[in-house]
Amino acid sequence: MRMIWSLLLISSLLAISFGFECNSCPPGWVDFDCKCYRTFQNPLTWMEAEDSCAAHGAHLVSIRDESDSEFLLVLANSTILGRIVWTGAFRREYEKHFHWTDGTEWIYPQKVPDHPGDVDICLAISYHRESWKSLICSSRHPYICQKHSGFE
């Protein structure tokens, strides 16, 4: 019995020392990994979509790893009628590398489809094929916004 109490005490102290809880997301937003996500059906250009997200205190979605990607595929599949959604990834015509609008370091995906021509390119997710699409940023698609939920 003493051992159980010791383990409970240690577990509690570790949770207090290292743990945190995420704040809840605003109505209409979905929580995942201390971030809030919201899908928008109205097709916009990539820049219009980023501006719309900014009006909600957010950015177009950044995808850090496979778990983010899987979550977003499920979210898009369940809430968006279109087949392609904008992400926050972009590459200017004179650059070689993609960037995320929120400044997240680019580590995922490692390979992205290239797009011929000297134009600005933005990345979208084709959720029905579970693949990335390099598109001209002026095309119109639904989009997903993301913002931090904060911590308690």
CSV table of N, CA and C in Angstrom, one decimal:
chain,number,residue,atom,x,y,z
A,1,MET,N,0.8,-1.2,0.0
A,1,MET,CA,0.0,0.0,0.0
A,1,MET,C,0.9,1.3,0.0
A,2,ARG,N,2.0,1.2,0.8
A,2,ARG,CA,2.8,2.3,0.8
A,2,ARG,C,3.5,2.6,-0.6
A,3,MET,N,3.8,1.6,-1.3
A,3,MET,CA,4.3,1.7,-2.6
A,3,MET,C,3.3,2.4,-3.6
A,4,ILE,N,2.1,2.1,-3.5
A,4,ILE,CA,1.1,2.7,-4.3
A,4,ILE,C,1.0,4.2,-4.0
A,5,TRP,N,1.0,4.6,-2.8
A,5,TRP,CA,0.9,6.0,-2.4
A,5,TRP,C,2.2,6.7,-2.9
A,6,SER,N,3.3,6.1,-2.8
A,6,SER,CA,4.5,6.7,-3.3
A,6,SER,C,4.5,6.9,-4.8
A,7,LEU,N,4.0,5.9,-5.5
A,7,LEU,CA,3.8,6.1,-7.0
A,7,LEU,C,2.9,7.2,-7.3
A,8,LEU,N,1.7,7.2,-6.6
A,8,LEU,CA,0.8,8.3,-6.9
A,8,LEU,C,1.4,9.7,-6.6
A,9,LEU,N,2.1,9.8,-5.5
A,9,LEU,CA,2.8,11.1,-5.2
A,9,LEU,C,3.8,11.5,-6.3
A,10,ILE,N,4.6,10.5,-6.7
A,10,ILE,CA,5.6,10.8,-7.7
A,10,ILE,C,4.9,11.2,-9.0
A,11,SER,N,3.9,10.5,-9.4
A,11,SER,CA,3.1,10.8,-10.6
A,11,SER,C,2.5,12.2,-10.5
A,12,SER,N,1.9,12.5,-9.4
A,12,SER,CA,1.3,13.9,-9.2
A,12,SER,C,2.4,15.0,-9.3
A,13,LEU,N,3.5,14.7,-8.7
A,13,LEU,CA,4.6,15.8,-8.8
A,13,LEU,C,5.1,15.9,-10.2
A,14,LEU,N,5.3,14.8,-10.9
A,14,LEU,CA,5.7,14.9,-12.3
A,14,LEU,C,4.7,15.6,-13.1
A,15,ALA,N,3.4,15.4,-12.9
A,15,ALA,CA,2.4,16.0,-13.7
A,15,ALA,C,2.4,17.5,-13.4
A,16,ILE,N,2.6,17.9,-12.2
A,16,ILE,CA,2.6,19.3,-11.8
A,16,ILE,C,3.8,20.0,-12.4
A,17,SER,N,5.0,19.3,-12.3
A,17,SER,CA,6.2,19.9,-12.8
A,17,SER,C,6.3,20.0,-14.3
A,18,PHE,N,5.9,19.0,-15.0
A,18,PHE,CA,6.1,19.0,-16.4
A,18,PHE,C,4.8,19.2,-17.2
A,19,GLY,N,3.7,19.0,-16.6
A,19,GLY,CA,2.4,19.0,-17.3
A,19,GLY,C,1.8,20.3,-17.5
A,20,PHE,N,0.9,20.4,-18.4
A,20,PHE,CA,0.1,21.6,-18.6
A,20,PHE,C,-1.2,21.2,-19.3
A,21,GLU,N,-2.1,22.0,-19.2
A,21,GLU,CA,-3.4,21.7,-19.9
A,21,GLU,C,-3.6,22.8,-20.9
A,22,CYS,N,-4.2,22.4,-22.0
A,22,CYS,CA,-4.5,23.4,-23.0
A,22,CYS,C,-5.8,24.1,-22.7
A,23,ASN,N,-5.9,25.3,-23.0
A,23,ASN,CA,-7.2,26.0,-22.9
A,23,ASN,C,-8.1,25.5,-24.0
A,24,SER,N,-9.4,25.6,-23.7
A,24,SER,CA,-10.4,25.2,-24.7
A,24,SER,C,-10.4,26.1,-25.9
A,25,CYS,N,-10.8,25.6,-27.0
A,25,CYS,CA,-10.9,26.4,-28.3
A,25,CYS,C,-12.2,27.2,-28.3
A,26,PRO,N,-12.3,28.3,-29.0
A,26,PRO,CA,-13.5,29.0,-29.2
A,26,PRO,C,-14.6,28.2,-29.9
A,27,PRO,N,-15.9,28.5,-29.7
A,27,PRO,CA,-16.9,27.8,-30.4
A,27,PRO,C,-16.7,27.7,-31.9
A,28,GLY,N,-16.9,26.6,-32.5
A,28,GLY,CA,-16.7,26.4,-34.0
A,28,GLY,C,-15.3,26.0,-34.3
A,29,TRP,N,-14.4,25.9,-33.3
A,29,TRP,CA,-13.0,25.5,-33.6
A,29,TRP,C,-12.9,24.1,-32.9
A,30,VAL,N,-11.9,23.3,-33.5
A,30,VAL,CA,-11.7,21.9,-33.0
A,30,VAL,C,-10.3,21.9,-32.4
A,31,ASP,N,-10.1,21.3,-31.2
A,31,ASP,CA,-8.8,21.2,-30.6
A,31,ASP,C,-8.1,20.0,-31.0
A,32,PHE,N,-6.8,20.1,-31.2
A,32,PHE,CA,-5.9,19.0,-31.4
A,32,PHE,C,-4.5,19.5,-31.0
A,33,ASP,N,-3.9,18.8,-30.1
A,33,ASP,CA,-2.5,19.0,-29.7
A,33,ASP,C,-2.3,20.5,-29.3
A,34,CYS,N,-3.1,21.1,-28.5
A,34,CYS,CA,-3.1,22.4,-28.0
A,34,CYS,C,-3.1,23.5,-29.1
A,35,LYS,N,-3.7,23.1,-30.2
A,35,LYS,CA,-4.0,24.1,-31.2
A,35,LYS,C,-5.5,24.0,-31.6
A,36,CYS,N,-6.0,25.1,-32.1
A,36,CYS,CA,-7.4,25.1,-32.5
A,36,CYS,C,-7.5,25.2,-34.0
A,37,TYR,N,-8.4,24.4,-34.6
A,37,TYR,CA,-8.5,24.4,-36.1
A,37,TYR,C,-9.9,24.6,-36.5
A,38,ARG,N,-10.1,25.3,-37.6
A,38,ARG,CA,-11.4,25.6,-38.1
A,38,ARG,C,-11.4,25.5,-39.7
A,39,THR,N,-12.3,24.8,-40.2
A,39,THR,CA,-12.4,24.7,-41.7
A,39,THR,C,-13.4,25.7,-42.2
A,40,PHE,N,-13.1,26.2,-43.4
A,40,PHE,CA,-13.9,27.2,-44.1
A,40,PHE,C,-14.2,26.7,-45.5
A,41,GLN,N,-15.5,26.6,-45.8
A,41,GLN,CA,-16.0,26.0,-47.1
A,41,GLN,C,-15.8,27.0,-48.3
A,42,ASN,N,-15.9,28.3,-48.0
A,42,ASN,CA,-15.9,29.3,-49.1
A,42,ASN,C,-14.6,29.3,-49.8
A,43,PRO,N,-14.5,29.0,-51.1
A,43,PRO,CA,-13.3,28.9,-51.8
A,43,PRO,C,-12.7,30.4,-52.0
A,44,LEU,N,-11.4,30.5,-51.5
A,44,LEU,CA,-10.7,31.8,-51.7
A,44,LEU,C,-9.3,31.5,-52.3
A,45,THR,N,-8.7,32.6,-52.8
A,45,THR,CA,-7.3,32.4,-53.2
A,45,THR,C,-6.5,32.2,-51.9
A,46,TRP,N,-5.3,31.8,-52.1
A,46,TRP,CA,-4.4,31.5,-50.9
A,46,TRP,C,-4.3,32.7,-50.0
A,47,MET,N,-4.0,33.9,-50.6
A,47,MET,CA,-3.8,35.1,-49.9
A,47,MET,C,-5.1,35.6,-49.2
A,48,GLU,N,-6.2,35.5,-49.9
A,48,GLU,CA,-7.5,35.8,-49.2
A,48,GLU,C,-7.8,34.9,-48.1
A,49,ALA,N,-7.4,33.6,-48.2
A,49,ALA,CA,-7.6,32.6,-47.1
A,49,ALA,C,-6.7,33.0,-45.9
A,50,GLU,N,-5.5,33.3,-46.2
A,50,GLU,CA,-4.6,33.7,-45.1
A,50,GLU,C,-5.1,35.0,-44.4
A,51,ASP,N,-5.6,35.9,-45.2
A,51,ASP,CA,-6.2,37.2,-44.6
A,51,ASP,C,-7.5,36.8,-43.7
A,52,SER,N,-8.3,35.9,-44.2
A,52,SER,CA,-9.4,35.5,-43.5
A,52,SER,C,-9.0,34.8,-42.1
A,53,CYS,N,-8.0,34.0,-42.2
A,53,CYS,CA,-7.5,33.4,-41.0
A,53,CYS,C,-7.0,34.4,-40.0
A,54,ALA,N,-6.3,35.4,-40.5
A,54,ALA,CA,-5.7,36.5,-39.7
A,54,ALA,C,-6.8,37.3,-39.0
A,55,ALA,N,-8.0,37.4,-39.7
A,55,ALA,CA,-9.1,38.1,-39.1
A,55,ALA,C,-9.7,37.3,-37.9
A,56,HIS,N,-9.4,36.0,-37.8
A,56,HIS,CA,-9.8,35.2,-36.7
A,56,HIS,C,-8.6,35.0,-35.7
A,57,GLY,N,-7.5,35.8,-35.8
A,57,GLY,CA,-6.4,35.6,-34.9
A,57,GLY,C,-5.6,34.3,-35.2
A,58,ALA,N,-5.6,33.9,-36.5
A,58,ALA,CA,-5.0,32.6,-36.8
A,58,ALA,C,-4.2,32.7,-38.1
A,59,HIS,N,-3.6,31.6,-38.6
A,59,HIS,CA,-2.9,31.5,-39.8
A,59,HIS,C,-3.5,30.3,-40.6
A,60,LEU,N,-3.2,30.2,-41.9
A,60,LEU,CA,-3.5,29.0,-42.6
A,60,LEU,C,-2.7,27.9,-41.9
A,61,VAL,N,-3.2,26.7,-41.9
A,61,VAL,CA,-2.7,25.6,-41.1
A,61,VAL,C,-1.2,25.2,-41.5
A,62,SER,N,-0.4,25.0,-40.5
A,62,SER,CA,1.0,24.5,-40.6
A,62,SER,C,1.0,23.0,-40.2
A,63,ILE,N,1.7,22.2,-40.9
A,63,ILE,CA,1.7,20.8,-40.7
A,63,ILE,C,3.1,20.3,-40.3
A,64,ARG,N,3.3,19.9,-39.0
A,64,ARG,CA,4.6,19.7,-38.5
A,64,ARG,C,5.0,18.2,-38.6
A,65,ASP,N,4.1,17.3,-38.7
A,65,ASP,CA,4.5,15.9,-38.7
A,65,ASP,C,3.3,15.1,-39.2
A,66,GLU,N,3.5,13.8,-39.3
A,66,GLU,CA,2.5,12.8,-39.8
A,66,GLU,C,1.2,12.9,-39.0
A,67,SER,N,1.3,13.0,-37.6
A,67,SER,CA,0.1,13.0,-36.8
A,67,SER,C,-0.8,14.3,-37.2
A,68,ASP,N,-0.1,15.4,-37.4
A,68,ASP,CA,-0.9,16.6,-37.8
A,68,ASP,C,-1.6,16.3,-39.2
A,69,SER,N,-0.8,15.7,-40.1
A,69,SER,CA,-1.3,15.4,-41.4
A,69,SER,C,-2.5,14.5,-41.3
A,70,GLU,N,-2.4,13.4,-40.5
A,70,GLU,CA,-3.5,12.5,-40.4
A,70,GLU,C,-4.8,13.2,-39.8
A,71,PHE,N,-4.6,14.0,-38.7
A,71,PHE,CA,-5.7,14.7,-38.1
A,71,PHE,C,-6.4,15.6,-39.1
A,72,LEU,N,-5.6,16.3,-39.9
A,72,LEU,CA,-6.2,17.3,-40.9
A,72,LEU,C,-6.9,16.6,-42.0
A,73,LEU,N,-6.4,15.5,-42.4
A,73,LEU,CA,-7.1,14.7,-43.4
A,73,LEU,C,-8.5,14.3,-43.0
A,74,VAL,N,-8.6,13.8,-41.7
A,74,VAL,CA,-9.8,13.4,-41.1
A,74,VAL,C,-10.8,14.7,-41.0
A,75,LEU,N,-10.2,15.7,-40.5
A,75,LEU,CA,-11.0,17.0,-40.3
A,75,LEU,C,-11.5,17.5,-41.7
A,76,ALA,N,-10.7,17.5,-42.7
A,76,ALA,CA,-11.1,18.0,-44.0
A,76,ALA,C,-12.1,17.1,-44.6
A,77,ASN,N,-11.9,15.8,-44.5
A,77,ASN,CA,-12.8,14.8,-45.0
A,77,ASN,C,-14.2,14.9,-44.4
A,78,SER,N,-14.3,15.3,-43.1
A,78,SER,CA,-15.5,15.3,-42.4
A,78,SER,C,-16.3,16.6,-42.5
A,79,THR,N,-15.6,17.7,-42.9
A,79,THR,CA,-16.2,19.0,-42.8
A,79,THR,C,-16.2,19.8,-44.1
A,80,ILE,N,-15.3,19.5,-45.1
A,80,ILE,CA,-15.2,20.3,-46.3
A,80,ILE,C,-15.7,19.5,-47.5
A,81,LEU,N,-16.5,20.2,-48.3
A,81,LEU,CA,-17.1,19.5,-49.4
A,81,LEU,C,-16.2,19.4,-50.6
A,82,GLY,N,-15.2,20.3,-50.8
A,82,GLY,CA,-14.3,20.2,-51.8
A,82,GLY,C,-13.2,19.2,-51.6
A,83,ARG,N,-12.4,18.9,-52.6
A,83,ARG,CA,-11.4,17.9,-52.5
A,83,ARG,C,-10.0,18.4,-52.1
A,84,ILE,N,-9.8,19.7,-52.3
A,84,ILE,CA,-8.5,20.3,-52.0
A,84,ILE,C,-8.7,21.4,-51.0
A,85,VAL,N,-7.8,21.5,-50.1
A,85,VAL,CA,-7.8,22.6,-49.1
A,85,VAL,C,-6.4,23.3,-49.0
A,86,TRP,N,-6.4,24.6,-48.8
A,86,TRP,CA,-5.2,25.3,-48.7
A,86,TRP,C,-4.5,25.0,-47.3
A,87,THR,N,-3.2,25.0,-47.4
A,87,THR,CA,-2.4,25.0,-46.1
A,87,THR,C,-1.6,26.3,-46.1
A,88,GLY,N,-0.9,26.5,-45.0
A,88,GLY,CA,-0.1,27.8,-44.9
A,88,GLY,C,1.3,27.7,-45.6
A,89,ALA,N,1.5,26.8,-46.4
A,89,ALA,CA,2.8,26.7,-47.1
A,89,ALA,C,2.9,27.4,-48.4
A,90,PHE,N,4.0,28.2,-48.6
A,90,PHE,CA,4.1,28.9,-49.8
A,90,PHE,C,5.6,29.0,-50.3
A,91,ARG,N,5.8,29.3,-51.5
A,91,ARG,CA,7.1,29.5,-52.1
A,91,ARG,C,7.0,30.6,-53.1
A,92,ARG,N,7.8,31.6,-52.9
A,92,ARG,CA,7.8,32.7,-53.9
A,92,ARG,C,8.6,32.3,-55.1
A,93,GLU,N,8.3,32.9,-56.3
A,93,GLU,CA,8.8,32.4,-57.5
A,93,GLU,C,10.3,32.4,-57.6
A,94,TYR,N,11.0,33.3,-56.8
A,94,TYR,CA,12.4,33.5,-56.8
A,94,TYR,C,13.1,32.6,-55.7
A,95,GLU,N,12.3,31.9,-54.9
A,95,GLU,CA,12.9,31.1,-53.8
A,95,GLU,C,12.9,29.6,-54.2
A,96,LYS,N,13.7,28.8,-53.5
A,96,LYS,CA,13.8,27.4,-53.7
A,96,LYS,C,13.1,26.6,-52.7
A,97,HIS,N,12.8,27.2,-51.5
A,97,HIS,CA,12.2,26.5,-50.4
A,97,HIS,C,10.9,27.0,-50.0
A,98,PHE,N,10.1,26.1,-49.5
A,98,PHE,CA,8.7,26.5,-49.0
A,98,PHE,C,8.9,27.1,-47.5
A,99,HIS,N,7.9,27.8,-47.1
A,99,HIS,CA,7.8,28.4,-45.8
A,99,HIS,C,6.4,28.3,-45.3
A,100,TRP,N,6.2,28.3,-43.9
A,100,TRP,CA,4.9,28.3,-43.3
A,100,TRP,C,4.6,29.7,-42.9
A,101,THR,N,3.3,30.1,-43.1
A,101,THR,CA,2.9,31.5,-42.8
A,101,THR,C,3.1,31.9,-41.3
A,102,ASP,N,3.0,30.9,-40.4
A,102,ASP,CA,3.2,31.2,-39.0
A,102,ASP,C,4.6,31.1,-38.5
A,103,GLY,N,5.6,30.9,-39.4
A,103,GLY,CA,7.0,30.9,-39.1
A,103,GLY,C,7.5,29.5,-38.6
A,104,THR,N,6.6,28.5,-38.5
A,104,THR,CA,7.0,27.2,-38.1
A,104,THR,C,8.2,26.7,-39.0
A,105,GLU,N,9.2,26.1,-38.4
A,105,GLU,CA,10.3,25.5,-39.1
A,105,GLU,C,9.8,24.5,-40.1
A,106,TRP,N,10.4,24.5,-41.3
A,106,TRP,CA,10.0,23.6,-42.4
A,106,TRP,C,10.7,22.3,-42.2
A,107,ILE,N,10.0,21.3,-41.6
A,107,ILE,CA,10.6,19.9,-41.5
A,107,ILE,C,9.7,18.9,-42.1
A,108,TYR,N,8.5,19.2,-42.3
A,108,TYR,CA,7.5,18.3,-42.9
A,108,TYR,C,6.6,19.0,-43.8
A,109,PRO,N,6.2,18.5,-45.0
A,109,PRO,CA,6.8,17.3,-45.5
A,109,PRO,C,8.2,17.5,-46.1
A,110,GLN,N,9.0,16.5,-46.2
A,110,GLN,CA,10.3,16.6,-46.7
A,110,GLN,C,10.3,16.8,-48.2
A,111,LYS,N,9.4,16.2,-48.9
A,111,LYS,CA,9.4,16.3,-50.3
A,111,LYS,C,8.0,16.9,-50.7
A,112,VAL,N,8.0,17.9,-51.6
A,112,VAL,CA,6.8,18.5,-52.0
A,112,VAL,C,6.8,18.4,-53.6
A,113,PRO,N,5.6,18.3,-54.1
A,113,PRO,CA,5.5,18.3,-55.6
A,113,PRO,C,5.9,19.7,-56.2
A,114,ASP,N,6.7,19.6,-57.2
A,114,ASP,CA,7.2,20.9,-57.8
A,114,ASP,C,6.1,21.4,-58.8
A,115,HIS,N,6.2,22.6,-59.1
A,115,HIS,CA,5.3,23.2,-60.1
A,115,HIS,C,6.1,24.0,-61.1
A,116,PRO,N,5.9,23.7,-62.4
A,116,PRO,CA,6.7,24.4,-63.4
A,116,PRO,C,6.4,25.9,-63.5
A,117,GLY,N,7.3,26.7,-63.9
A,117,GLY,CA,7.0,28.1,-64.2
A,117,GLY,C,7.5,29.0,-63.1
A,118,ASP,N,7.7,30.2,-63.4
A,118,ASP,CA,8.2,31.2,-62.5
A,118,ASP,C,7.0,32.0,-61.9
A,119,VAL,N,6.3,31.3,-61.0
A,119,VAL,CA,5.1,31.9,-60.3
A,119,VAL,C,5.2,31.6,-58.8
A,120,ASP,N,4.5,32.3,-58.0
A,120,ASP,CA,4.3,31.9,-56.6
A,120,ASP,C,3.5,30.7,-56.5
A,121,ILE,N,4.0,29.7,-55.7
A,121,ILE,CA,3.4,28.4,-55.5
A,121,ILE,C,2.9,28.3,-54.1
A,122,CYS,N,1.7,27.8,-53.9
A,122,CYS,CA,1.2,27.5,-52.5
A,122,CYS,C,0.8,26.0,-52.5
A,123,LEU,N,0.9,25.4,-51.3
A,123,LEU,CA,0.6,24.0,-51.1
A,123,LEU,C,-0.8,23.8,-50.6
A,124,ALA,N,-1.4,22.8,-51.1
A,124,ALA,CA,-2.7,22.4,-50.7
A,124,ALA,C,-2.7,20.9,-50.4
A,125,ILE,N,-3.7,20.4,-49.7
A,125,ILE,CA,-3.8,19.0,-49.4
A,125,ILE,C,-5.0,18.5,-50.3
A,126,SER,N,-4.8,17.4,-51.0
A,126,SER,CA,-5.8,16.7,-51.7
A,126,SER,C,-6.2,15.6,-50.7
A,127,TYR,N,-7.3,15.8,-49.9
A,127,TYR,CA,-7.5,14.8,-48.9
A,127,TYR,C,-8.1,13.5,-49.4
A,128,HIS,N,-8.8,13.5,-50.6
A,128,HIS,CA,-9.3,12.3,-51.1
A,128,HIS,C,-8.2,11.4,-51.6
A,129,ARG,N,-7.1,12.0,-52.0
A,129,ARG,CA,-5.9,11.2,-52.5
A,129,ARG,C,-4.8,11.1,-51.4
A,130,GLU,N,-5.0,11.9,-50.3
A,130,GLU,CA,-4.0,11.9,-49.2
A,130,GLU,C,-2.7,12.3,-49.8
A,131,SER,N,-2.7,13.4,-50.5
A,131,SER,CA,-1.4,13.9,-51.1
A,131,SER,C,-1.3,15.4,-51.1
A,132,TRP,N,-0.1,15.9,-51.4
A,132,TRP,CA,0.1,17.3,-51.4
A,132,TRP,C,0.0,17.8,-52.9
A,133,LYS,N,-0.4,19.0,-53.1
A,133,LYS,CA,-0.6,19.6,-54.4
A,133,LYS,C,0.1,21.0,-54.4
A,134,SER,N,1.0,21.2,-55.4
A,134,SER,CA,1.6,22.5,-55.6
A,134,SER,C,0.7,23.3,-56.6
A,135,LEU,N,0.1,24.4,-56.2
A,135,LEU,CA,-0.9,25.1,-57.0
A,135,LEU,C,-0.5,26.6,-57.1
A,136,ILE,N,-0.9,27.2,-58.2
A,136,ILE,CA,-0.8,28.6,-58.3
A,136,ILE,C,-1.7,29.3,-57.2
A,137,CYS,N,-1.1,30.2,-56.5
A,137,CYS,CA,-1.8,30.8,-55.3
A,137,CYS,C,-3.1,31.5,-55.6
A,138,SER,N,-3.3,31.9,-56.9
A,138,SER,CA,-4.5,32.6,-57.2
A,138,SER,C,-5.7,31.7,-57.5
A,139,SER,N,-5.5,30.4,-57.4
A,139,SER,CA,-6.7,29.5,-57.6
A,139,SER,C,-7.5,29.5,-56.3
A,140,ARG,N,-8.7,29.1,-56.3
A,140,ARG,CA,-9.6,29.2,-55.2
A,140,ARG,C,-10.0,27.9,-54.6
A,141,HIS,N,-9.8,27.7,-53.3
A,141,HIS,CA,-10.1,26.5,-52.6
A,141,HIS,C,-10.6,26.8,-51.2
A,142,PRO,N,-11.3,25.8,-50.6
A,142,PRO,CA,-11.6,25.9,-49.1
A,142,PRO,C,-10.2,25.9,-48.4
A,143,TYR,N,-10.3,26.1,-47.1
A,143,TYR,CA,-9.0,26.3,-46.3
A,143,TYR,C,-9.3,25.9,-44.9
A,144,ILE,N,-8.1,25.7,-44.2
A,144,ILE,CA,-8.2,25.4,-42.7
A,144,ILE,C,-7.3,26.4,-42.0
A,145,CYS,N,-7.8,27.0,-41.0
A,145,CYS,CA,-7.1,28.0,-40.1
A,145,CYS,C,-6.7,27.3,-38.9
A,146,GLN,N,-5.6,27.8,-38.3
A,146,GLN,CA,-5.0,27.2,-37.0
A,146,GLN,C,-4.5,28.3,-36.1
A,147,LYS,N,-4.8,28.2,-34.8
A,147,LYS,CA,-4.2,29.1,-33.9
A,147,LYS,C,-4.0,28.3,-32.6
A,148,HIS,N,-3.1,28.9,-31.7
A,148,HIS,CA,-2.8,28.3,-30.4
A,148,HIS,C,-4.0,28.4,-29.5
A,149,SER,N,-4.2,27.4,-28.7
A,149,SER,CA,-5.3,27.4,-27.8
A,149,SER,C,-4.8,28.1,-26.5
A,150,GLY,N,-3.5,28.2,-26.3
A,150,GLY,CA,-2.9,28.7,-25.0
A,150,GLY,C,-2.8,27.6,-24.0
A,151,PHE,N,-2.3,28.0,-22.8
A,151,PHE,CA,-2.0,27.0,-21.8
A,151,PHE,C,-2.6,27.5,-20.5
A,152,GLU,N,-2.9,26.5,-19.6
A,152,GLU,CA,-3.3,26.9,-18.2
A,152,GLU,C,-2.2,26.5,-17.3
